[in-house]
Coordinates of C-alpha atoms in Angstrom, one line a residue:
A26 CA 104.9 47.9 91.2
A27 CA 106.0 47.6 87.5
I28 CA 107.4 44.2 88.0
F29 CA 106.5 41.6 90.4
G30 CA 106.6 37.6 90.1
G31 CA 107.4 34.7 92.1
T32 CA 105.9 31.2 92.1
C33 CA 102.6 30.8 90.9
E34 CA 101.1 30.4 94.3
N35 CA 102.6 33.6 95.2
V36 CA 101.5 35.6 92.3
K37 CA 97.9 34.0 92.5
A38 CA 97.9 34.9 96.4
L39 CA 98.7 38.6 95.3
A40 CA 96.1 38.8 92.6
D41 CA 93.6 37.2 95.0
F42 CA 94.5 39.8 97.7
C43 CA 94.1 42.5 95.4
Y44 CA 90.9 41.4 93.7
L45 CA 89.1 40.6 97.1
N46 CA 90.2 44.0 98.6
I47 CA 89.1 45.8 95.2
M48 CA 85.7 43.8 95.7
E49 CA 85.4 44.9 99.2
D50 CA 86.1 48.6 98.4
K51 CA 83.1 48.3 95.9
L52 CA 80.8 47.1 98.6
N53 CA 81.7 50.1 100.7
N54 CA 81.3 52.5 97.5
V55 CA 85.0 53.2 98.0
E56 CA 87.4 53.5 95.1
A57 CA 91.2 54.7 95.4
L58 CA 92.3 56.9 92.4
W59 CA 94.8 53.9 91.4
H60 CA 93.3 51.1 93.4
D61 CA 95.8 48.7 91.9
E62 CA 98.8 50.6 93.3
S63 CA 96.9 50.9 96.4
H64 CA 96.5 47.3 97.2
L65 CA 99.6 46.2 95.7
N66 CA 101.2 48.6 98.1
K67 CA 99.1 47.1 101.3
Y68 CA 100.1 43.7 100.0
F69 CA 103.6 44.3 100.0
W70 CA 103.5 46.1 103.3
L71 CA 101.9 42.8 104.8
H72 CA 104.0 40.5 102.7
K73 CA 107.6 41.8 102.4
P74 CA 109.2 40.9 99.2
T75 CA 112.1 38.2 99.5
K76 CA 114.0 40.2 96.7
L77 CA 114.1 43.8 95.2
L78 CA 115.4 44.8 91.9
S79 CA 117.7 47.4 91.2
P80 CA 116.2 50.5 89.7
E81 CA 117.5 49.5 86.1
Y82 CA 114.2 47.3 86.1
C83 CA 112.0 50.5 86.5
W84 CA 113.9 53.4 85.1
D85 CA 111.9 56.7 84.9
L86 CA 113.5 58.9 82.4
I87 CA 111.7 62.0 83.6
I88 CA 112.6 61.8 87.1
H89 CA 116.2 60.2 86.7
D90 CA 119.3 61.6 84.8
E91 CA 120.2 59.3 82.1
S92 CA 123.7 59.1 83.1
D93 CA 122.9 57.8 86.5
I94 CA 122.7 54.1 85.3
L95 CA 124.6 52.4 82.6
I96 CA 122.1 49.6 81.6
K97 CA 118.2 50.4 81.5
R98 CA 116.5 46.9 81.4
L99 CA 113.0 48.5 81.6
V100 CA 112.1 52.0 80.9
W101 CA 108.9 53.3 82.6
A102 CA 106.3 54.9 80.3
P103 CA 104.4 57.6 81.9
K104 CA 100.6 57.5 82.5
E105 CA 98.3 59.5 80.4
Y106 CA 96.0 60.5 83.2
E107 CA 93.7 62.3 81.1
K108 CA 93.0 59.3 78.8
V109 CA 92.7 56.5 81.7
R110 CA 90.6 58.4 84.3
T111 CA 87.9 59.7 81.9

């Protein structure tokens, strides 16, 4: 998820959920390659969002043709895997 939000209570619940699950993984010597995304995906699987934004809020120029959408409100920056996973 590139953008998520809500009330303070909802965002804190999401952050607490991810933190507690990451700590549980550490106790079990487990770490997902992108643990933030793994735990976010699980959170949203268990707690369905009430509003989904259109693709213009997370546009990936590499995957999508620029002509597919008129307004790009947020353009995704590619991860530099070799830098962040060393």
